[in-house]
PDB file of C-alpha atoms in Angstrom:
ATOM      1  CA  ALA A1488     140.138-114.313-148.791  1.00  0.00           C
ATOM      2  CA  GLN A1489     139.695-112.310-151.946  1.00  0.00           C
ATOM      3  CA  SER A1490     136.432-110.631-152.879  1.00  0.00           C
ATOM      4  CA  VAL A1491     134.832-108.244-155.437  1.00  0.00           C
ATOM      5  CA  ALA A1492     132.199-105.776-154.847  1.00  0.00           C
ATOM      6  CA  GLN A1493     129.968-104.354-157.597  1.00  0.00           C
ATOM      7  CA  PRO A1494     127.830-101.929-155.677  1.00  0.00           C
ATOM      8  CA  GLU A1495     125.209-101.267-158.375  1.00  0.00           C
ATOM      9  CA  ASP A1496     122.923-104.085-159.541  1.00  0.00           C
ATOM     10  CA  GLN A1497     121.580-101.890-162.381  1.00  0.00           C
ATOM     11  CA  VAL A1498     122.972 -98.978-164.385  1.00  0.00           C
ATOM     12  CA  ASN A1499     120.970 -97.082-166.911  1.00  0.00           C
ATOM     13  CA  VAL A1500     122.601 -94.768-169.381  1.00  0.00           C
ATOM     14  CA  ALA A1501     121.398 -92.815-172.381  1.00  0.00           C
ATOM     15  CA  GLU A1502     122.775 -93.821-175.686  1.00  0.00           C
ATOM     16  CA  GLY A1503     125.759 -91.542-176.545  1.00  0.00           C
ATOM     17  CA  ASN A1504     126.506 -90.722-172.992  1.00  0.00           C
ATOM     18  CA  PRO A1505     129.665 -91.902-171.160  1.00  0.00           C
ATOM     19  CA  LEU A1506     129.141 -94.930-168.875  1.00  0.00           C
ATOM     20  CA  THR A1507     130.848 -96.243-165.722  1.00  0.00           C
ATOM     21  CA  VAL A1508     130.449 -99.592-164.021  1.00  0.00           C
ATOM     22  CA  LYS A1509     131.943 -99.690-160.627  1.00  0.00           C
ATOM     23  CA  CYS A1510     134.099-102.482-159.087  1.00  0.00           C
ATOM     24  CA  THR A1511     136.187-102.652-155.932  1.00  0.00           C
ATOM     25  CA  TYR A1512     138.220-105.530-154.826  1.00  0.00           C
ATOM     26  CA  SER A1513     140.142-107.078-151.828  1.00  0.00           C
ATOM     27  CA  VAL A1514     143.011-109.372-152.275  1.00  0.00           C
ATOM     28  CA  SER A1515     146.307-110.257-150.582  1.00  0.00           C
ATOM     29  CA  GLY A1516     149.207-108.690-152.523  1.00  0.00           C
ATOM     30  CA  ASN A1517     148.992-107.465-155.999  1.00  0.00           C
ATOM     31  CA  PRO A1518     145.945-108.285-158.118  1.00  0.00           C
ATOM     32  CA  TYR A1519     145.042-109.504-161.461  1.00  0.00           C
ATOM     33  CA  LEU A1520     141.722-107.840-162.428  1.00  0.00           C
ATOM     34  CA  PHE A1521     139.303-108.664-165.102  1.00  0.00           C
ATOM     35  CA  TRP A1522     136.162-107.570-166.808  1.00  0.00           C
ATOM     36  CA  TYR A1523     133.788-109.847-168.495  1.00  0.00           C
ATOM     37  CA  VAL A1524     130.484-109.257-170.316  1.00  0.00           C
ATOM     38  CA  GLN A1525     127.616-111.692-170.544  1.00  0.00           C
ATOM     39  CA  TYR A1526     124.814-111.625-173.074  1.00  0.00           C
ATOM     40  CA  PRO A1527     121.575-113.616-172.540  1.00  0.00           C
ATOM     41  CA  ASN A1528     121.940-117.358-172.525  1.00  0.00           C
ATOM     42  CA  ARG A1529     125.720-117.031-173.335  1.00  0.00           C
ATOM     43  CA  GLY A1530     128.974-117.577-171.453  1.00  0.00           C
ATOM     44  CA  LEU A1531     131.230-114.834-170.369  1.00  0.00           C
ATOM     45  CA  GLN A1532     133.240-112.753-172.919  1.00  0.00           C
ATOM     46  CA  PHE A1533     136.479-111.261-171.968  1.00  0.00           C
ATOM     47  CA  LEU A1534     136.701-107.455-172.219  1.00  0.00           C
ATOM     48  CA  LEU A1535     139.963-106.560-170.641  1.00  0.00           C
ATOM     49  CA  LYS A1536     142.423-107.194-167.873  1.00  0.00           C
ATOM     50  CA  TYR A1537     144.926-105.491-165.707  1.00  0.00           C
ATOM     51  CA  ILE A1538     148.230-107.220-164.743  1.00  0.00           C
ATOM     52  CA  THR A1539     150.724-104.460-164.163  1.00  0.00           C
ATOM     53  CA  GLY A1540     151.814-101.207-165.773  1.00  0.00           C
ATOM     54  CA  ASP A1541     149.620 -98.396-166.911  1.00  0.00           C
ATOM     55  CA  ASN A1542     146.637 -97.860-164.729  1.00  0.00           C
ATOM     56  CA  LEU A1543     144.374 -97.240-167.729  1.00  0.00           C
ATOM     57  CA  VAL A1544     143.706-100.393-169.494  1.00  0.00           C
ATOM     58  CA  LYS A1545     142.144-100.495-173.030  1.00  0.00           C
ATOM     59  CA  GLY A1546     139.952-103.418-174.106  1.00  0.00           C
ATOM     60  CA  SER A1547     137.459-104.708-176.555  1.00  0.00           C
ATOM     61  CA  TYR A1548     134.512-102.772-178.106  1.00  0.00           C
ATOM     62  CA  GLY A1549     135.867 -99.425-176.901  1.00  0.00           C
ATOM     63  CA  PHE A1550     135.825-100.218-173.193  1.00  0.00           C
ATOM     64  CA  GLU A1551     138.589 -99.221-170.775  1.00  0.00           C
ATOM     65  CA  ALA A1552     139.080 -99.462-167.143  1.00  0.00           C
ATOM     66  CA  GLU A1553     141.032 -97.584-164.674  1.00  0.00           C
ATOM     67  CA  PHE A1554     142.985 -99.393-161.915  1.00  0.00           C
ATOM     68  CA  ASN A1555     143.293 -97.341-158.633  1.00  0.00           C
ATOM     69  CA  LYS A1556     145.466 -99.095-156.114  1.00  0.00           C
ATOM     70  CA  SER A1557     144.779 -96.590-153.213  1.00  0.00           C
ATOM     71  CA  GLN A1558     141.042 -97.010-153.661  1.00  0.00           C
ATOM     72  CA  THR A1559     141.231-100.772-154.618  1.00  0.00           C
ATOM     73  CA  SER A1560     138.970-100.044-157.581  1.00  0.00           C
ATOM     74  CA  PHE A1561     138.886-101.049-161.134  1.00  0.00           C
ATOM     75  CA  HIS A1562     135.848 -99.185-162.724  1.00  0.00           C
ATOM     76  CA  LEU A1563     134.814 -99.965-166.313  1.00  0.00           C
ATOM     77  CA  LYS A1564     134.303 -97.025-168.621  1.00  0.00           C
ATOM     78  CA  LYS A1565     133.236 -96.090-172.142  1.00  0.00           C
ATOM     79  CA  PRO A1566     133.105 -92.599-173.570  1.00  0.00           C
ATOM     80  CA  SER A1567     129.940 -93.123-175.548  1.00  0.00           C
ATOM     81  CA  ALA A1568     127.455 -95.876-174.846  1.00  0.00           C
ATOM     82  CA  LEU A1569     125.733 -98.021-177.509  1.00  0.00           C
ATOM     83  CA  VAL A1570     122.420 -99.764-177.301  1.00  0.00           C
ATOM     84  CA  SER A1571     124.363-102.971-178.067  1.00  0.00           C
ATOM     85  CA  ASP A1572     126.367-102.428-174.890  1.00  0.00           C
ATOM     86  CA  SER A1573     123.388-103.516-172.761  1.00  0.00           C
ATOM     87  CA  ALA A1574     124.422-106.719-170.963  1.00  0.00           C
ATOM     88  CA  LEU A1575     125.433-108.170-167.651  1.00  0.00           C
ATOM     89  CA  TYR A1576     129.008-107.023-166.663  1.00  0.00           C
ATOM     90  CA  PHE A1577     131.231-108.923-164.169  1.00  0.00           C
ATOM     91  CA  CYS A1578     134.383-107.750-162.481  1.00  0.00           C
ATOM     92  CA  ALA A1579     136.724-110.554-161.255  1.00  0.00           C
ATOM     93  CA  VAL A1580     139.931-110.616-159.248  1.00  0.00           C
ATOM     94  CA  ARG A1581     142.818-113.117-158.650  1.00  0.00           C
ATOM     95  CA  SER A1582     145.748-112.866-156.456  1.00  0.00           C
ATOM     96  CA  TYR A1583     149.089-112.359-158.204  1.00  0.00           C
ATOM     97  CA  PHE A1584     150.678-114.925-155.918  1.00  0.00           C
ATOM     98  CA  GLY A1585     149.722-118.488-155.148  1.00  0.00           C
ATOM     99  CA  ASN A1586     146.967-120.424-156.633  1.00  0.00           C
ATOM    100  CA  GLU A1587     143.801-118.633-155.832  1.00  0.00           C
ATOM    101  CA  LYS A1588     140.727-119.015-157.934  1.00  0.00           C
ATOM    102  CA  LEU A1589     139.194-116.198-159.973  1.00  0.00           C
ATOM    103  CA  THR A1590     136.617-114.513-157.834  1.00  0.00           C
ATOM    104  CA  PHE A1591     133.723-112.653-159.484  1.00  0.00           C
ATOM    105  CA  GLY A1592     131.518-109.857-158.346  1.00  0.00           C
ATOM    106  CA  THR A1593     127.673-110.180-158.391  1.00  0.00           C
ATOM    107  CA  GLY A1594     127.387-108.478-161.670  1.00  0.00           C
ATOM    108  CA  THR A1595     125.902-105.176-162.925  1.00  0.00           C
ATOM    109  CA  ARG A1596     123.075-105.119-165.504  1.00  0.00           C
ATOM    110  CA  LEU A1597     123.838-102.273-167.859  1.00  0.00           C
ATOM    111  CA  THR A1598     120.899-100.927-169.922  1.00  0.00           C
ATOM    112  CA  ILE A1599     121.495 -98.284-172.580  1.00  0.00           C
ATOM    113  CA  ILE A1600     118.490 -96.211-173.333  1.00  0.00           C
ATOM    114  CA  PRO A1601     117.928 -95.202-176.972  1.00  0.00           C
TER     115      PRO A1601
ATOM    116  CA  LYS B 381     141.207-121.371-183.317  1.00  0.00           C
ATOM    117  CA  ALA B 382     138.321-123.137-181.611  1.00  0.00           C
ATOM    118  CA  GLY B 383     137.077-121.768-178.320  1.00  0.00           C
ATOM    119  CA  VAL B 384     135.935-123.628-175.153  1.00  0.00           C
ATOM    120  CA  THR B 385     133.311-126.198-176.059  1.00  0.00           C
ATOM    121  CA  GLN B 386     130.807-127.314-173.534  1.00  0.00           C
ATOM    122  CA  THR B 387     128.330-130.088-174.199  1.00  0.00           C
ATOM    123  CA  PRO B 388     125.452-130.486-174.103  1.00  0.00           C
ATOM    124  CA  ARG B 389     124.068-126.886-174.249  1.00  0.00           C
ATOM    125  CA  TYR B 390     120.794-127.866-172.446  1.00  0.00           C
ATOM    126  CA  LEU B 391     119.822-130.640-170.135  1.00  0.00           C
ATOM    127  CA  ILE B 392     116.520-131.508-168.383  1.00  0.00           C
ATOM    128  CA  LYS B 393     116.834-133.996-165.504  1.00  0.00           C
ATOM    129  CA  THR B 394     114.717-135.400-162.802  1.00  0.00           C
ATOM    130  CA  ARG B 395     115.431-135.015-159.117  1.00  0.00           C
ATOM    131  CA  GLY B 396     117.617-137.835-157.783  1.00  0.00           C
ATOM    132  CA  GLN B 397     119.178-138.467-161.232  1.00  0.00           C
ATOM    133  CA  GLN B 398     122.921-137.850-161.967  1.00  0.00           C
ATOM    134  CA  VAL B 399     124.316-135.716-164.694  1.00  0.00           C
ATOM    135  CA  THR B 400     127.738-135.411-166.498  1.00  0.00           C
ATOM    136  CA  LEU B 401     128.809-132.285-168.276  1.00  0.00           C
ATOM    137  CA  SER B 402     131.704-131.977-170.619  1.00  0.00           C
ATOM    138  CA  CYS B 403     134.236-129.250-171.385  1.00  0.00           C
ATOM    139  CA  SER B 404     136.961-129.237-174.074  1.00  0.00           C
ATOM    140  CA  PRO B 405     139.388-126.384-173.433  1.00  0.00           C
ATOM    141  CA  ILE B 406     141.213-124.264-176.007  1.00  0.00           C
ATOM    142  CA  SER B 407     144.003-126.241-177.594  1.00  0.00           C
ATOM    143  CA  GLY B 408     147.066-125.786-175.540  1.00  0.00           C
ATOM    144  CA  HIS B 409     145.260-124.749-172.386  1.00  0.00           C
ATOM    145  CA  ARG B 410     146.038-127.023-169.449  1.00  0.00           C
ATOM    146  CA  SER B 411     143.861-125.469-166.704  1.00  0.00           C
ATOM    147  CA  VAL B 412     139.996-125.903-166.625  1.00  0.00           C
ATOM    148  CA  SER B 413     137.690-124.185-164.091  1.00  0.00           C
ATOM    149  CA  TRP B 414     133.982-124.827-163.443  1.00  0.00           C
ATOM    150  CA  TYR B 415     131.458-122.282-162.149  1.00  0.00           C
ATOM    151  CA  GLN B 416     127.828-122.449-161.312  1.00  0.00           C
ATOM    152  CA  GLN B 417     125.731-119.398-162.255  1.00  0.00           C
ATOM    153  CA  THR B 418     122.263-118.825-160.802  1.00  0.00           C
ATOM    154  CA  PRO B 419     120.232-115.626-160.409  1.00  0.00           C
ATOM    155  CA  GLY B 420     120.364-115.706-156.613  1.00  0.00           C
ATOM    156  CA  GLN B 421     124.035-116.720-156.066  1.00  0.00           C
ATOM    157  CA  GLY B 422     125.762-115.268-159.028  1.00  0.00           C
ATOM    158  CA  LEU B 423     128.927-117.055-160.202  1.00  0.00           C
ATOM    159  CA  GLN B 424     130.123-119.570-157.629  1.00  0.00           C
ATOM    160  CA  PHE B 425     133.534-121.415-158.143  1.00  0.00           C
ATOM    161  CA  LEU B 426     133.171-125.158-158.175  1.00  0.00           C
ATOM    162  CA  PHE B 427     136.694-126.489-158.926  1.00  0.00           C
ATOM    163  CA  GLU B 428     139.750-126.093-161.052  1.00  0.00           C
ATOM    164  CA  TYR B 429     141.939-128.735-162.600  1.00  0.00           C
ATOM    165  CA  PHE B 430     145.440-128.650-163.950  1.00  0.00           C
ATOM    166  CA  SER B 431     147.390-131.568-165.358  1.00  0.00           C
ATOM    167  CA  GLU B 432     144.611-133.914-164.257  1.00  0.00           C
ATOM    168  CA  THR B 433     144.831-132.766-160.719  1.00  0.00           C
ATOM    169  CA  GLN B 434     142.282-130.797-158.724  1.00  0.00           C
ATOM    170  CA  ARG B 435     143.990-127.632-157.593  1.00  0.00           C
ATOM    171  CA  ASN B 436     141.137-125.669-156.122  1.00  0.00           C
ATOM    172  CA  LYS B 437     137.780-126.500-154.716  1.00  0.00           C
ATOM    173  CA  GLY B 438     134.789-124.303-153.948  1.00  0.00           C
ATOM    174  CA  ASN B 439     132.200-124.746-151.238  1.00  0.00           C
ATOM    175  CA  PHE B 440     129.884-127.321-152.866  1.00  0.00           C
ATOM    176  CA  PRO B 441     128.750-130.618-151.409  1.00  0.00           C
ATOM    177  CA  GLY B 442     130.446-133.857-152.345  1.00  0.00           C
ATOM    178  CA  ARG B 443     127.674-134.527-154.879  1.00  0.00           C
ATOM    179  CA  PHE B 444     129.592-132.256-157.107  1.00  0.00           C
ATOM    180  CA  SER B 445     132.740-133.841-158.517  1.00  0.00           C
ATOM    181  CA  GLY B 446     134.973-133.425-161.554  1.00  0.00           C
ATOM    182  CA  ARG B 447     137.986-134.730-163.351  1.00  0.00           C
ATOM    183  CA  GLN B 448     140.343-133.896-166.056  1.00  0.00           C
ATOM    184  CA  PHE B 449     141.781-136.113-168.764  1.00  0.00           C
ATOM    185  CA  SER B 450     145.288-136.283-170.193  1.00  0.00           C
ATOM    186  CA  ASN B 451     144.215-134.116-173.186  1.00  0.00           C
ATOM    187  CA  SER B 452     142.978-131.527-170.758  1.00  0.00           C
ATOM    188  CA  ARG B 453     139.312-132.151-171.420  1.00  0.00           C
ATOM    189  CA  SER B 454     137.209-132.063-168.199  1.00  0.00           C
ATOM    190  CA  GLU B 455     133.921-133.410-166.970  1.00  0.00           C
ATOM    191  CA  MET B 456     131.847-132.529-163.901  1.00  0.00           C
ATOM    192  CA  ASN B 457     129.402-134.883-162.489  1.00  0.00           C
ATOM    193  CA  VAL B 458     126.494-133.995-160.148  1.00  0.00           C
ATOM    194  CA  SER B 459     124.866-136.920-158.404  1.00  0.00           C
ATOM    195  CA  THR B 460     121.469-137.193-156.665  1.00  0.00           C
ATOM    196  CA  LEU B 461     120.211-133.984-158.407  1.00  0.00           C
ATOM    197  CA  GLU B 462     118.167-131.471-156.389  1.00  0.00           C
ATOM    198  CA  LEU B 463     115.915-128.733-157.680  1.00  0.00           C
ATOM    199  CA  GLY B 464     118.480-126.090-156.509  1.00  0.00           C
ATOM    200  CA  ASP B 465     121.103-127.608-158.835  1.00  0.00           C
ATOM    201  CA  SER B 466     119.297-125.926-161.752  1.00  0.00           C
ATOM    202  CA  ALA B 467     121.715-123.425-163.104  1.00  0.00           C
ATOM    203  CA  LEU B 468     124.007-122.468-165.935  1.00  0.00           C
ATOM    204  CA  TYR B 469     127.325-124.329-165.542  1.00  0.00           C
ATOM    205  CA  LEU B 470     130.244-122.484-167.126  1.00  0.00           C
ATOM    206  CA  CYS B 471     133.644-123.880-167.922  1.00  0.00           C
ATOM    207  CA  ALA B 472     136.665-121.760-168.456  1.00  0.00           C
ATOM    208  CA  SER B 473     140.230-122.594-169.629  1.00  0.00           C
ATOM    209  CA  ARG B 474     143.454-120.850-169.431  1.00  0.00           C
ATOM    210  CA  PRO B 475     147.005-121.732-170.552  1.00  0.00           C
ATOM    211  CA  GLU B 476     148.476-122.413-167.153  1.00  0.00           C
ATOM    212  CA  PHE B 477     147.562-122.599-163.515  1.00  0.00           C
ATOM    213  CA  THR B 478     149.522-119.604-162.378  1.00  0.00           C
ATOM    214  CA  GLY B 479     150.389-116.315-164.034  1.00  0.00           C
ATOM    215  CA  PRO B 480     148.221-113.636-165.746  1.00  0.00           C
ATOM    216  CA  GLY B 481     146.788-115.735-168.392  1.00  0.00           C
ATOM    217  CA  GLY B 482     143.270-114.884-169.219  1.00  0.00           C
ATOM    218  CA  TYR B 483     140.276-117.202-168.671  1.00  0.00           C
ATOM    219  CA  THR B 484     138.237-118.032-171.712  1.00  0.00           C
ATOM    220  CA  PHE B 485     134.668-119.180-171.104  1.00  0.00           C
ATOM    221  CA  GLY B 486     132.472-121.503-172.909  1.00  0.00           C
ATOM    222  CA  SER B 487     128.844-120.871-173.670  1.00  0.00           C
ATOM    223  CA  GLY B 488     127.723-123.046-170.673  1.00  0.00           C
ATOM    224  CA  THR B 489     125.430-125.861-170.113  1.00  0.00           C
ATOM    225  CA  ARG B 490     121.907-124.984-168.958  1.00  0.00           C
ATOM    226  CA  LEU B 491     120.744-127.685-166.510  1.00  0.00           C
ATOM    227  CA  THR B 492     117.098-127.847-165.396  1.00  0.00           C
ATOM    228  CA  VAL B 493     116.126-130.110-162.686  1.00  0.00           C
ATOM    229  CA  VAL B 494     112.455-131.026-162.370  1.00  0.00           C
TER     230      VAL B 494
END
């Protein structure tokens, strides 16, 4: 069975500082990996995905994520945090093969402190 | 182009009643998934439909059911509502059932059971 772990329920970062939201995964075979963001009372908005190729993936709003196969990690990063980045972030995984569902982590609440 | 549309946005129902939620996917998307989001359980997969057939199912009781129509629109039904069914129900669509196609989420239906 596939799974995703987001070890931090809450991450606080000062505005202008770099931010990292951690994600590790477990899946049979190669993974498709995703990051989504959720603002209050809204659905999930797609940030970026890893399919294959370069380990550093660039996405929306200046976010990027680094795929590390040996550590089975897919951490979300941004060089300089904005107050508007405060939201709930979800990492998700799906197996490259077969017809597995998209499995989400429990989410990390990111708060950017002005 | 139009995104994923979920109706209604908000619902208040009484215990024991039934409810039907609707999801219209992005035009051309043939796969529709449903998720339940609660503060305690996070994002839980309900089911996924492709070409009017249920392809995946999560671990929910039989009170939760769904279907997909020939135009890819999907509905989910919850019968004999319980207080614990109060949640944000999210629908997501993607172009195909396999492959790396990204999932696009709707804004959700907030169901409150009283």
